[in-house]
Short mmCIF file of C-alpha atoms and ligand atoms in Angstrom, two decimals:
data_model
loop_
_atom_site.label_atom_id
_atom_site.label_comp_id
_atom_site.label_asym_id
_atom_site.label_seq_id
_atom_site.Cartn_x
_atom_site.Cartn_y
_atom_site.Cartn_z
CA UNK A 1 23.19 -0.95 -12.22
CA UNK A 2 22.00 -1.56 -9.77
CA UNK A 3 21.64 -0.29 -6.18
CA UNK A 4 22.22 -3.59 -3.82
CA UNK A 5 21.30 -3.91 -0.84
CA UNK A 6 24.72 -4.04 1.14
CA UNK A 7 23.20 -3.65 4.66
CA UNK A 8 19.82 -5.66 6.60
CA UNK A 9 17.75 -3.28 8.54
CA UNK A 10 18.39 -4.69 11.29
CA UNK A 11 21.87 -3.97 11.49
CA UNK A 12 21.29 0.28 11.04
CA UNK A 13 22.72 0.98 13.78
CA UNK A 14 20.04 2.56 15.91
CA UNK A 15 20.97 5.17 16.77
CA UNK A 16 21.18 6.20 12.72
CA UNK A 17 17.61 5.48 12.71
CA UNK A 18 16.83 7.21 16.12
CA UNK A 19 18.73 10.61 14.63
CA UNK A 20 16.78 10.10 10.97
CA UNK A 21 13.19 9.88 12.60
CA UNK A 22 13.90 12.57 14.80
CA UNK A 23 14.57 14.67 12.31
CA UNK A 24 11.21 13.61 10.64
CA UNK A 25 7.35 15.86 10.58
CA UNK A 26 5.80 12.79 9.63
CA UNK A 27 5.70 9.62 11.10
CA UNK A 28 8.36 6.48 10.89
CA UNK A 29 7.25 3.47 10.96
CA UNK A 30 8.82 -0.04 11.28
CA UNK A 31 8.49 -3.62 11.33
CA UNK A 32 6.87 -4.29 14.48
CA UNK A 33 5.04 -1.06 15.11
CA UNK A 34 1.28 -0.91 15.76
CA UNK A 35 0.59 0.81 12.37
CA UNK A 36 2.82 -1.27 10.32
CA UNK A 37 0.29 -4.20 8.77
CA UNK A 38 -2.24 -0.23 8.06
CA UNK A 39 0.62 0.88 6.60
CA UNK A 40 2.09 -1.23 4.56
CA UNK A 41 -1.57 -2.05 2.24
CA UNK A 42 -1.88 -1.41 -1.37
CA UNK A 43 -5.13 -1.66 -3.70
CA UNK A 44 -4.66 -4.53 -4.90
CA UNK A 45 -4.38 -7.41 -2.57
CA UNK A 46 -2.08 -9.79 -3.47
CA UNK A 47 0.52 -7.73 -2.39
CA UNK A 48 2.35 -7.98 0.57
CA UNK A 49 5.11 -5.78 1.04
CA UNK A 50 7.06 -6.02 4.02
CA UNK A 51 9.43 -2.99 3.78
CA UNK A 52 11.84 -2.36 6.19
CA UNK A 53 10.69 1.26 7.05
CA UNK A 54 8.02 2.90 6.21
CA UNK A 55 8.83 6.94 5.80
CA UNK A 56 5.42 8.55 5.99
CA UNK A 57 5.71 12.10 4.62
CA UNK A 58 4.63 15.99 5.40
CA UNK A 59 6.55 17.59 3.23
CA UNK A 60 9.14 17.69 0.55
CA UNK A 61 12.34 17.82 3.82
CA UNK A 62 10.83 14.57 4.73
CA UNK A 63 11.49 13.29 1.21
CA UNK A 64 14.82 14.73 1.10
CA UNK A 65 15.39 13.53 4.09
CA UNK A 66 14.26 9.47 3.07
CA UNK A 67 15.54 10.20 0.49
CA UNK A 68 19.16 10.34 1.40
CA UNK A 69 18.47 7.67 3.71
CA UNK A 70 18.05 4.81 2.27
CA UNK A 71 21.19 5.96 -0.09
CA UNK A 72 23.97 6.38 2.93
CA UNK A 73 22.55 3.36 3.84
CA UNK A 74 22.42 1.12 0.52
CA UNK A 75 18.76 0.26 0.79
CA UNK A 76 16.71 0.32 -1.79
CA UNK A 77 14.07 2.92 -2.34
CA UNK A 78 10.30 2.30 -3.37
CA UNK A 79 7.30 5.29 -3.92
CA UNK A 80 3.53 5.41 -2.45
CA UNK A 81 1.31 8.18 -3.79
CA UNK A 82 -2.06 6.11 -3.55
CA UNK A 83 -1.25 2.58 -3.69
CA UNK A 84 -2.77 1.35 -6.97
CA UNK A 85 0.23 -0.34 -8.84
CA UNK A 86 -0.98 -2.86 -10.45
CA UNK A 87 2.22 -4.85 -9.46
CA UNK A 88 3.00 -3.65 -6.05
CA UNK A 89 5.60 -1.71 -6.68
CA UNK A 90 4.49 0.92 -4.10
CA UNK A 91 6.23 -0.74 -1.25
CA UNK A 92 8.67 -3.53 -1.94
CA UNK A 93 10.25 -6.44 0.61
CA UNK A 94 12.96 -4.73 2.95
CA UNK A 95 12.81 -0.87 1.14
CA UNK A 96 12.29 2.39 2.72
CA UNK A 97 9.12 3.31 1.78
CA UNK A 98 8.68 6.83 0.40
CA UNK A 99 4.39 6.80 1.82
CA UNK A 100 3.61 10.18 0.27
CA UNK A 101 -0.41 9.35 0.87
CA UNK A 102 -0.69 12.17 3.70
CA UNK A 103 0.87 15.24 0.99
CA UNK A 104 -2.55 14.87 -0.75
CA UNK A 105 -3.42 19.41 -1.12
CA UNK A 106 -4.27 20.88 -3.28
CA UNK A 107 -4.88 24.35 -4.98
CA UNK A 108 -6.90 25.53 -7.46
CA UNK A 109 -6.40 29.26 -8.75
CA UNK A 110 -9.52 29.40 -10.94
CA UNK A 111 -8.69 33.09 -12.59
CA UNK A 112 -5.67 31.54 -14.72
CA UNK A 113 -7.56 27.42 -14.35
CA UNK A 114 -4.50 25.76 -12.75
CA UNK A 115 -4.27 22.94 -10.12
CA UNK A 116 -1.05 22.29 -7.46
CA UNK A 117 -1.01 19.19 -6.22
CA UNK A 118 0.70 17.14 -3.56
CA UNK A 119 1.59 13.40 -5.14
CA UNK A 120 -0.99 11.99 -2.37
CA UNK A 121 -4.55 13.29 -4.21
CA UNK A 122 -6.37 11.45 -5.29
CA UNK A 123 -8.62 11.69 -8.31
CA UNK A 124 -11.83 12.41 -5.67
CA UNK A 125 -9.57 15.18 -4.33
CA UNK A 126 -9.10 16.60 -7.65
CA UNK A 127 -13.00 16.36 -8.30
CA UNK A 128 -13.65 18.29 -4.46
CA UNK A 129 -11.26 20.97 -5.04
CA UNK A 130 -11.56 21.63 -8.83
CA UNK A 131 -15.57 21.64 -9.73
CA UNK A 132 -16.64 24.19 -6.86
CA UNK A 133 -15.00 26.38 -9.70
CA UNK A 134 -16.78 24.34 -12.54
CA UNK A 135 -12.94 23.20 -13.35
CA UNK A 136 -11.72 19.44 -13.99
CA UNK A 137 -8.38 17.94 -14.88
CA UNK A 138 -8.35 14.97 -17.04
CA UNK A 139 -7.39 11.97 -15.10
CA UNK A 140 -8.33 8.72 -14.80
CA UNK A 141 -11.92 6.82 -14.91
CA UNK A 142 -11.49 5.86 -10.22
CA UNK A 143 -11.81 8.37 -7.55
CA UNK A 144 -9.35 6.48 -5.36
CA UNK A 145 -6.37 6.70 -7.05
CA UNK A 146 -3.05 8.29 -6.72
CA UNK A 147 -1.93 11.69 -9.02
CA UNK A 148 1.09 10.79 -8.34
CA UNK A 149 1.80 7.12 -10.24
CA UNK A 150 -0.91 8.38 -12.23
CA UNK A 151 0.83 11.19 -13.42
CA UNK A 152 4.32 9.54 -13.99
CA UNK A 153 2.85 7.67 -16.42
CA UNK A 154 0.18 9.54 -18.71
CA UNK A 155 -3.38 9.25 -17.40
CA UNK A 156 -6.16 8.52 -19.26
CA UNK A 157 -9.30 8.79 -18.10
CA UNK A 158 -13.59 9.87 -18.82
CA UNK A 159 -11.43 13.55 -20.54
CA UNK A 160 -8.92 12.12 -22.76
CA UNK A 161 -10.56 12.36 -26.35
CA UNK A 162 -11.67 15.56 -25.07
CA UNK A 163 -8.17 16.99 -22.86
CA UNK A 164 -6.26 15.16 -23.73
CA UNK A 165 -4.14 12.27 -20.84
CA UNK A 166 -3.25 13.95 -17.66
CA UNK A 167 0.58 14.89 -19.14
CA UNK A 168 -0.74 16.82 -21.17
CA UNK A 169 -2.19 18.88 -18.42
CA UNK A 170 0.54 19.19 -17.05
CA UNK A 171 2.49 22.84 -16.31
CA UNK A 172 5.51 22.12 -14.37
CA UNK A 173 6.18 19.67 -11.25
CA UNK A 174 8.76 19.80 -8.82
CA UNK A 175 10.85 16.77 -8.06
CA UNK A 176 13.52 15.62 -5.50
CA UNK A 177 16.28 12.97 -7.44
CA UNK A 178 18.35 9.99 -6.56
CA UNK A 179 20.91 12.16 -5.03
CA UNK A 180 18.68 14.75 -3.11
CA UNK A 181 18.39 18.07 -5.49
CA UNK A 182 14.98 19.48 -4.58
CA UNK A 183 14.34 20.78 -9.01
CA UNK A 184 11.77 22.32 -11.60
CA UNK A 185 10.82 20.31 -14.39
CA UNK A 186 8.96 22.23 -16.45
CA UNK A 187 9.26 23.65 -20.25
CA UNK A 188 11.64 25.33 -19.33
CA UNK A 189 13.59 24.72 -16.67
CA UNK A 190 15.65 20.66 -17.25
CA UNK A 191 12.60 19.91 -19.69
CA UNK A 192 14.95 16.70 -20.80
CA UNK A 193 13.61 15.03 -17.49
CA UNK A 194 10.25 16.88 -17.71
CA UNK A 195 9.65 15.23 -20.92
CA UNK A 196 10.81 11.57 -19.58
CA UNK A 197 8.10 12.43 -16.44
CA UNK A 198 5.50 12.81 -18.24
CA UNK A 199 4.97 8.75 -19.44
CA UNK A 200 8.00 7.14 -18.58
CA UNK A 201 6.54 6.31 -14.48
CA UNK A 202 8.60 6.91 -11.54
CA UNK A 203 12.09 6.53 -12.99
CA UNK A 204 12.95 10.05 -12.79
CA UNK A 205 12.90 10.74 -8.70
CA UNK A 206 10.61 11.41 -6.37
CA UNK A 207 7.39 14.13 -8.10
CA UNK A 208 6.16 16.06 -4.06
CA UNK A 209 4.17 18.28 -6.37
CA UNK A 210 2.33 18.68 -10.00
CA UNK A 211 1.13 22.07 -11.74
CA UNK A 212 -1.85 21.35 -14.09
CA UNK A 213 -4.23 23.11 -16.42
CA UNK A 214 -7.21 23.09 -16.01
CA UNK A 215 -9.98 22.65 -18.26
CA UNK A 216 -14.67 23.83 -17.59
CA UNK A 217 -16.66 20.81 -17.04
CA UNK A 218 -19.26 21.38 -15.12
CA UNK A 219 -22.55 19.23 -16.44
CA UNK A 220 -22.25 16.26 -18.91
CA UNK A 221 -24.06 14.47 -20.46
CA UNK A 222 -23.10 10.40 -18.72
CA UNK A 223 -23.88 7.52 -17.11
CA UNK A 224 -23.64 4.00 -18.91
CA UNK A 225 -25.29 1.80 -21.12
CA UNK A 226 -25.74 -2.02 -20.67
CA UNK A 227 -26.35 -4.12 -24.59
CA UNK A 228 -25.88 -7.38 -25.90
CA UNK A 229 -22.00 -8.69 -26.33
CA UNK A 230 -22.01 -9.03 -29.99
CA UNK A 231 -19.97 -9.37 -32.41
CA UNK A 232 -22.17 -6.68 -33.89
CA UNK A 233 -21.38 -3.93 -30.94
CA UNK A 234 -18.37 -4.52 -30.09
CA UNK A 235 -17.47 -3.81 -33.69
CA UNK A 236 -19.83 -1.45 -34.01
CA UNK A 237 -18.87 0.50 -30.24
CA UNK A 238 -14.48 0.66 -31.51
CA UNK A 239 -15.63 2.08 -35.60
CA UNK A 240 -17.90 4.52 -33.40
CA UNK A 241 -16.47 5.85 -30.26
CA UNK A 242 -12.11 6.17 -31.77
CA UNK A 243 -13.63 8.21 -34.32
CA UNK A 244 -16.95 10.27 -32.13
CA UNK A 245 -16.65 13.98 -32.27
CA UNK A 246 -13.69 14.51 -28.95
CA UNK A 247 -16.53 15.96 -26.37
CA UNK A 248 -16.88 12.18 -26.98
CA UNK A 249 -14.95 9.43 -24.44
CA UNK A 250 -15.52 5.62 -23.63
CA UNK A 251 -14.34 3.25 -21.36
CA UNK A 252 -16.57 -0.20 -22.04
CA UNK A 253 -15.97 -3.94 -21.40
CA UNK A 254 -17.45 -7.29 -21.51
CA UNK A 255 -18.33 -8.22 -18.22
CA UNK A 256 -21.10 -9.81 -16.71
CA UNK A 257 -24.08 -8.22 -15.73
CA UNK A 258 -24.21 -7.25 -12.30
CA UNK A 259 -27.58 -8.06 -10.34
CA UNK A 260 -29.17 -3.51 -10.59
CA UNK A 261 -32.07 -3.10 -10.39
CA UNK A 262 -32.68 -0.72 -13.67
CA UNK A 263 -31.08 -3.97 -15.80
CA UNK A 264 -33.24 -6.89 -15.58
CA UNK A 265 -33.41 -10.05 -13.57
CA UNK A 266 -32.77 -11.66 -16.68
CA UNK A 267 -29.65 -10.39 -17.46
CA UNK A 268 -28.07 -10.88 -13.52
CA UNK A 269 -24.43 -12.37 -14.32
CA UNK A 270 -24.95 -12.52 -18.30
CA UNK A 271 -22.28 -11.55 -20.16
CA UNK A 272 -23.52 -7.99 -22.17
CA UNK A 273 -21.13 -4.91 -23.43
CA UNK A 274 -20.65 -2.12 -21.14
CA UNK A 275 -20.21 1.29 -22.17
CA UNK A 276 -19.23 3.95 -19.46
CA UNK A 277 -20.44 7.77 -21.20
CA UNK A 278 -19.14 10.70 -21.00
CA UNK A 279 -19.78 13.92 -23.19
CA UNK A 280 -18.34 16.92 -22.34
CA UNK A 281 -19.50 19.31 -24.07
CA UNK A 282 -22.79 21.70 -25.17
CA UNK A 283 -25.23 19.24 -23.03
CA UNK A 284 -28.21 19.76 -26.14
CA UNK A 285 -25.99 18.62 -28.23
CA UNK A 286 -25.24 15.07 -26.13
CA UNK A 287 -28.13 12.73 -27.08
CA UNK A 288 -27.65 12.86 -30.91
CA UNK A 289 -23.76 12.38 -29.77
CA UNK A 290 -24.39 9.13 -27.94
CA UNK A 291 -27.25 7.69 -29.71
CA UNK A 292 -25.47 5.91 -32.44
CA UNK A 293 -23.86 3.78 -29.45
CA UNK A 294 -27.89 3.16 -28.46
CA UNK A 295 -28.56 2.41 -31.59
CA UNK A 296 -26.35 -0.49 -31.53
CA UNK A 297 -28.49 -3.15 -30.39
CA UNK A 298 -31.68 -2.71 -28.03
CA UNK A 299 -29.91 -1.60 -25.00
CA UNK A 300 -30.64 -3.86 -21.97
CA UNK A 301 -30.35 -0.97 -19.50
CA UNK A 302 -29.73 2.23 -20.46
CA UNK A 303 -28.81 5.16 -17.95
CA UNK A 304 -27.28 8.27 -19.51
CA UNK A 305 -28.67 11.87 -18.31
CA UNK A 306 -27.45 15.06 -17.43
CA UNK A 307 -25.49 15.14 -14.57
CA UNK A 308 -22.23 16.44 -13.41
CA UNK A 309 -18.94 15.65 -13.73
CA UNK A 310 -18.17 14.02 -10.92
CA UNK A 311 -21.27 11.90 -11.04
CA UNK A 312 -19.28 9.35 -13.83
CA UNK A 313 -17.33 7.65 -10.58
CA UNK A 314 -20.37 6.91 -8.34
CA UNK A 315 -19.89 4.39 -12.47
CA UNK A 316 -17.07 2.97 -11.49
CA UNK A 317 -17.47 3.38 -6.79
CA UNK A 318 -17.12 -0.71 -7.03
CA UNK A 319 -13.62 -0.78 -8.05
CA UNK A 320 -12.46 2.54 -5.82
CA UNK A 321 -10.76 -0.71 -2.91
CA UNK A 322 -9.09 -3.00 -2.44
CA UNK A 323 -8.73 -5.81 -5.02
CA UNK A 324 -7.35 -8.73 -6.45
CA UNK A 325 -6.11 -7.40 -9.71
CA UNK A 326 -5.20 -9.74 -12.48
CA UNK A 327 -4.41 -7.33 -15.49
CA UNK A 328 -2.82 -8.06 -18.85
CA UNK A 329 -2.95 -5.53 -21.75
CA UNK A 330 -1.63 -3.74 -24.81
CA UNK A 331 -2.61 -1.13 -27.32
CA UNK A 332 -4.85 -1.53 -30.31
CA UNK A 333 -4.53 0.44 -34.21
CA UNK A 334 -8.04 0.08 -33.69
CA UNK A 335 -9.76 -3.52 -32.32
CA UNK A 336 -9.12 -6.61 -35.07
CA UNK A 337 -11.94 -8.72 -36.07
CA UNK A 338 -9.93 -11.47 -35.17
CA UNK A 339 -9.43 -10.15 -31.76
CA UNK A 340 -13.53 -9.87 -31.40
CA UNK A 341 -13.47 -13.26 -32.27
CA UNK A 342 -11.52 -14.45 -29.56
CA UNK A 343 -13.85 -12.40 -27.12
CA UNK A 344 -16.56 -14.18 -28.19
CA UNK A 345 -15.38 -17.55 -28.44
CA UNK A 346 -14.44 -16.62 -24.39
CA UNK A 347 -18.28 -14.74 -23.65
CA UNK A 348 -20.12 -18.01 -25.76
CA UNK A 349 -17.98 -19.99 -23.56
CA UNK A 350 -19.68 -18.69 -20.83
CA UNK A 351 -17.01 -15.66 -19.46
CA UNK A 352 -15.66 -15.45 -15.69
CA UNK A 353 -17.59 -13.93 -13.14
CA UNK A 354 -15.15 -11.52 -11.87
CA UNK A 355 -13.23 -11.10 -15.67
CA UNK A 356 -13.91 -8.16 -17.83
CA UNK A 357 -12.51 -7.54 -21.12
CA UNK A 358 -11.62 -3.47 -20.69
CA UNK A 359 -12.12 -1.98 -23.78
CA UNK A 360 -10.87 2.22 -24.42
CA UNK A 361 -11.64 4.38 -26.98
CA UNK A 362 -9.09 6.58 -27.46
CA UNK A 363 -7.77 9.38 -30.93
CA UNK A 364 -9.23 13.20 -30.54
CA UNK A 365 -6.97 15.73 -28.32
CA UNK A 366 -4.85 12.52 -27.22
CA UNK A 367 -3.99 11.94 -30.88
CA UNK A 368 -3.09 15.60 -31.64
CA UNK A 369 -0.17 15.65 -29.31
CA UNK A 370 3.04 14.90 -31.32
CA UNK A 371 4.77 11.22 -30.42
CA UNK A 372 7.91 13.14 -29.58
CA UNK A 373 6.43 15.80 -27.17
CA UNK A 374 6.37 13.22 -23.95
CA UNK A 375 7.74 10.13 -22.94
CA UNK A 376 4.23 8.81 -23.76
CA UNK A 377 4.46 8.19 -26.94
CA UNK A 378 1.63 5.32 -28.00
CA UNK A 379 0.12 8.49 -29.96
CA UNK A 380 -1.61 7.12 -32.87
CA UNK A 381 -2.82 3.81 -30.59
CA UNK A 382 -7.17 4.55 -31.35
CA UNK A 383 -7.43 1.57 -28.53
CA UNK A 384 -6.52 0.50 -25.68
CA UNK A 385 -7.50 -2.98 -24.75
CA UNK A 386 -7.40 -4.45 -20.95
CA UNK A 387 -7.71 -8.09 -20.08
CA UNK A 388 -9.38 -7.73 -15.90
CA UNK A 389 -9.72 -10.69 -13.31
CA UNK A 390 -10.74 -9.69 -9.91
CA UNK A 391 -10.57 -12.85 -8.86
CA UNK A 392 -8.90 -14.03 -5.81
CA UNK A 393 -8.41 -17.72 -6.34
CA UNK A 394 -5.11 -18.79 -9.14
CA UNK A 395 -8.42 -20.40 -12.38
CA UNK A 396 -8.51 -16.93 -12.15
CA UNK A 397 -5.83 -15.35 -13.19
CA UNK A 398 -5.54 -18.03 -14.82
CA UNK A 399 -8.55 -17.26 -16.44
CA UNK A 400 -6.58 -13.32 -17.18
CA UNK A 401 -3.30 -15.21 -18.52
CA UNK A 402 -5.10 -17.90 -21.20
CA UNK A 403 -7.62 -14.77 -22.63
CA UNK A 404 -4.38 -12.35 -22.98
CA UNK A 405 -2.12 -14.33 -24.70
CA UNK A 406 -4.38 -15.53 -27.47
CA UNK A 407 -5.24 -11.47 -27.73
CA UNK A 408 -1.52 -10.14 -27.18
CA UNK A 409 -0.49 -10.72 -31.19
CA UNK A 410 -3.66 -7.88 -32.00
CA UNK A 411 -1.74 -5.69 -29.38
CA UNK A 412 1.26 -3.35 -30.34
CA UNK A 413 2.63 -1.27 -26.86
CA UNK A 414 1.34 -1.55 -23.47
CA UNK A 415 1.13 1.32 -21.08
CA UNK A 416 2.93 1.77 -18.23
CA UNK A 417 0.87 2.24 -15.49
CA UNK A 418 -1.47 -1.64 -16.87
CA UNK A 419 2.04 -3.08 -16.52
CA UNK A 420 2.14 -5.60 -13.86
CA UNK A 421 5.64 -7.53 -13.52
CA UNK A 422 5.93 -8.33 -16.72
CA UNK A 423 9.62 -8.48 -17.16
CA UNK A 424 12.26 -6.16 -18.96
CA UNK A 425 10.68 -7.22 -22.88
CA UNK A 426 7.25 -6.15 -21.76
CA UNK A 427 8.49 -2.91 -20.74
CA UNK A 428 10.40 -1.78 -24.01
CA UNK A 429 7.58 -2.58 -24.82
CA UNK A 430 6.24 0.37 -23.62
CA UNK A 431 8.09 2.83 -25.66
CA UNK A 432 9.01 2.63 -29.44
CA UNK A 433 13.13 2.13 -29.26
CA UNK A 434 14.08 6.00 -29.74
CA UNK A 435 12.25 6.73 -26.90
CA UNK A 436 13.69 4.48 -24.85
CA UNK A 437 16.71 5.81 -25.81
CA UNK A 438 15.98 8.74 -24.94
CA UNK A 439 15.18 8.03 -21.41
CA UNK A 440 17.68 6.06 -21.23
CA UNK A 441 19.39 8.50 -21.44
CA UNK A 442 17.63 10.70 -19.30
CA UNK A 443 18.04 7.52 -16.63
CA UNK A 444 21.67 8.36 -16.98
CA UNK A 445 21.87 12.31 -16.03
CA UNK A 446 18.95 12.17 -13.32
CA UNK A 447 19.87 8.55 -11.49
CA UNK A 448 22.73 6.97 -13.15
CA UNK A 449 22.74 4.45 -10.61
CA UNK A 450 19.74 3.09 -10.99
CA UNK A 451 18.62 3.81 -6.94
CA UNK A 452 14.66 4.47 -8.53
CA UNK A 453 14.87 1.03 -9.74
CA UNK A 454 11.79 -0.55 -7.98
CA UNK A 455 9.88 0.39 -10.92
CA UNK A 456 8.88 -0.13 -14.44
CA UNK A 457 12.58 0.27 -14.85
CA UNK A 458 14.45 1.75 -17.11
CA UNK A 459 17.74 1.34 -16.90
CA UNK A 460 20.56 4.58 -17.39
CA UNK A 461 22.61 4.41 -20.70
CA UNK A 462 26.18 4.11 -21.61
CA UNK A 463 28.99 2.72 -19.29
CA UNK A 464 29.85 3.40 -15.85
CA UNK A 465 32.61 7.01 -16.94
CA UNK A 466 29.08 7.54 -18.43
CA UNK A 467 27.53 7.17 -15.25
CA UNK A 468 30.51 9.35 -13.95
CA UNK A 469 30.19 12.03 -15.88
CA UNK A 470 26.57 12.03 -15.75
CA UNK A 471 26.46 12.33 -12.34
CA UNK A 472 29.30 15.47 -11.83
CA UNK A 473 26.86 16.98 -15.23
CA UNK A 474 23.61 16.91 -12.76
CA UNK A 475 25.46 18.47 -10.05
CA UNK A 476 26.51 20.78 -11.65
CA UNK A 477 22.79 21.49 -12.86
CA UNK A 478 21.59 21.25 -9.64
CA UNK A 479 24.35 23.69 -8.24
CA UNK A 480 23.02 26.04 -10.54
CA UNK A 481 19.17 25.89 -11.46
CA UNK A 482 18.51 27.67 -8.80
CA UNK A 483 16.08 25.54 -6.26
CA UNK A 484 12.81 26.29 -5.89
CA UNK A 485 10.64 28.20 -3.66
CA UNK A 486 10.00 26.22 -0.97
CA UNK A 487 6.52 23.97 -0.61
CA UNK A 488 4.75 26.34 2.01
CA UNK A 489 0.79 24.96 2.01
C1 LIG B 501 -8.63 0.57 -10.29
C2 LIG B 501 -7.90 1.02 -10.69
C3 LIG B 501 -7.92 1.63 -11.34
C4 LIG B 501 -6.91 2.30 -12.52
N1 LIG B 501 -7.88 3.37 -13.82
C5 LIG B 501 -7.10 4.08 -13.71
C6 LIG B 501 -7.40 4.69 -15.17
O1 LIG B 501 -8.56 4.73 -15.46
N2 LIG B 501 -6.28 5.89 -15.51
C7 LIG B 501 -5.47 5.11 -15.73
O2 LIG B 501 -4.00 6.25 -16.48
N3 LIG B 501 -4.37 4.66 -15.28
C8 LIG B 501 -5.85 3.19 -13.86
N4 LIG B 501 -4.99 2.75 -13.16
C9 LIG B 501 -3.08 2.22 -13.27
C10 LIG B 501 -2.68 4.10 -12.18
O3 LIG B 501 -2.58 4.85 -13.06
C11 LIG B 501 -1.06 3.29 -12.03
O4 LIG B 501 -1.63 2.16 -11.28
C12 LIG B 501 -0.88 4.51 -10.99
O5 LIG B 501 0.58 3.82 -11.15
C13 LIG B 501 -2.03 4.48 -9.83
O6 LIG B 501 -0.91 5.59 -8.56
P1 LIG B 501 -0.68 5.43 -7.25
O7 LIG B 501 -0.12 6.78 -6.95
O8 LIG B 501 -2.68 5.42 -6.54
O9 LIG B 501 0.03 4.32 -6.90
P2 LIG B 501 1.24 3.95 -6.14
O10 LIG B 501 1.11 2.22 -6.23
O11 LIG B 501 1.29 4.97 -5.45
O12 LIG B 501 2.89 4.23 -7.00
C14 LIG B 501 2.81 3.29 -8.25
C15 LIG B 501 4.07 3.96 -8.79
O13 LIG B 501 3.92 4.96 -9.34
C16 LIG B 501 5.03 5.60 -9.45
N5 LIG B 501 4.98 6.80 -8.50
C17 LIG B 501 4.33 6.91 -7.07
N6 LIG B 501 3.93 8.09 -6.79
C18 LIG B 501 4.89 9.03 -7.51
C19 LIG B 501 5.42 10.02 -7.60
N7 LIG B 501 5.46 11.05 -6.78
N8 LIG B 501 6.60 10.75 -7.90
C20 LIG B 501 7.58 9.68 -8.95
N9 LIG B 501 7.03 8.32 -9.29
C21 LIG B 501 5.52 7.97 -8.40
C22 LIG B 501 6.12 4.57 -8.19
O14 LIG B 501 6.83 4.29 -8.97
C23 LIG B 501 5.00 3.15 -7.89
O15 LIG B 501 5.84 2.12 -7.89
C24 LIG B 501 -5.85 1.62 -12.53
C25 LIG B 501 -5.16 1.37 -11.33
C26 LIG B 501 -6.18 0.27 -11.03
C27 LIG B 501 -5.83 -0.78 -9.31
#
């Protein structure tokens, strides 16, 4: 069941809108306002959503007011934190956007090694707060991605083999649910909700703050290696990078060599295999652990060196900005030879100048978390592969679709945060059947009317009677469980 728009925004009594606006500590942006066009921009430039209201939330009260207003006016709700949604769900037409990009406070407790962060905070904000203490959170590969979307989907980045996903460091969240309750979810409070939030994407409410464990990470051995894109290199990479010591996490890809000064000119704009490397262990041991990657072929360029952990994000700075992104992706059990053949066919045909076939090696700490511990359950998959094209023209999108059609049969399962609008069947693929059923049960309990449906949507389980029961249950629970301490920063 989905809440439908019963009222066009223009027929909402202006007095109601005014009353709503007057309650906000943040601001309300509407079509025609000076800030409207700027406020509705997302990272992926393919999207051009025109919401009815953008609530630039300043605190939890704003989020509660926005959810209640949208529910009362029967307007759809979308949630925006860092704005990096690949399918553009965070800025839907005619919706009330709860924009958390201004809620980006972070606070570190160096003694306890914990971090409290608001959802609009990005990896850059987290690095700035944690690195002075020699601490880090396992996040993603791009500094501009928001914690809101990254964490609720899982979070696969440069420390995934050493410390697991972002959700594997999550201690608790504060969240506003569909019926306007403000709850804490953790291992001991609303544990079913806490399980679902860790991978179930934005289906269960609006997270207003996260509490994470931090890990000691200071100097890493890291950087980039450029190798010729050959069958042997791809095979050797997948075999080594998935079984190397946990300290080594890599994100690799076939792409056109950029015209950087350290890449010989004869390779510029030719297909190469690029490996981004993070060795987060004792620096003296790092070079030896990275050596097998350098030995896969005569390197075209090797810029591996000891560096402060944030240094690795310089290597992805070119994608930490607005761009056109077409993405198709899936998990694999190892990298099958047939998939390598398919990729190499494309390399030999000249490749697309805006394209990348990204290959992330998993395993390590990521794989040791039991599959049923969090809603992100594809823990047994050792490779994550994404076909990415950053070209704006239809031909580039088609390139991605065509290659993906040939690679998809080698995949099993998908990462919810890399899904585009690919239909319900693909959302199911993000979760094994038992995980999906459990998610649908939790959805029934916390969002029986599917208020949060503009996302990779999990439909509430059960009949309308179940839905009434679930609503009663959630009301009683919210009354019994004390509200969290208000977030004063
Ligand atoms: C350039 C780029 C690089 C990326 N790299 C990585 C990577 O290395 N690893 C990785 O794991 N992912 C990566 N991603 C995918 C990224 O994790 C997802 O797109 C994620 O949803 C972005 O979060 P956001 O807050 O920036 O996005 P938004 O567009 O703000 O939100 C996306 C969705 O997340 C949900 N959501 C957001 N905030 C909240 C909240 N506070 N409470 C509940 N739900 C919420 C909503 O459903 C929303 O529609 C990358 C994406 C891009 C575009």
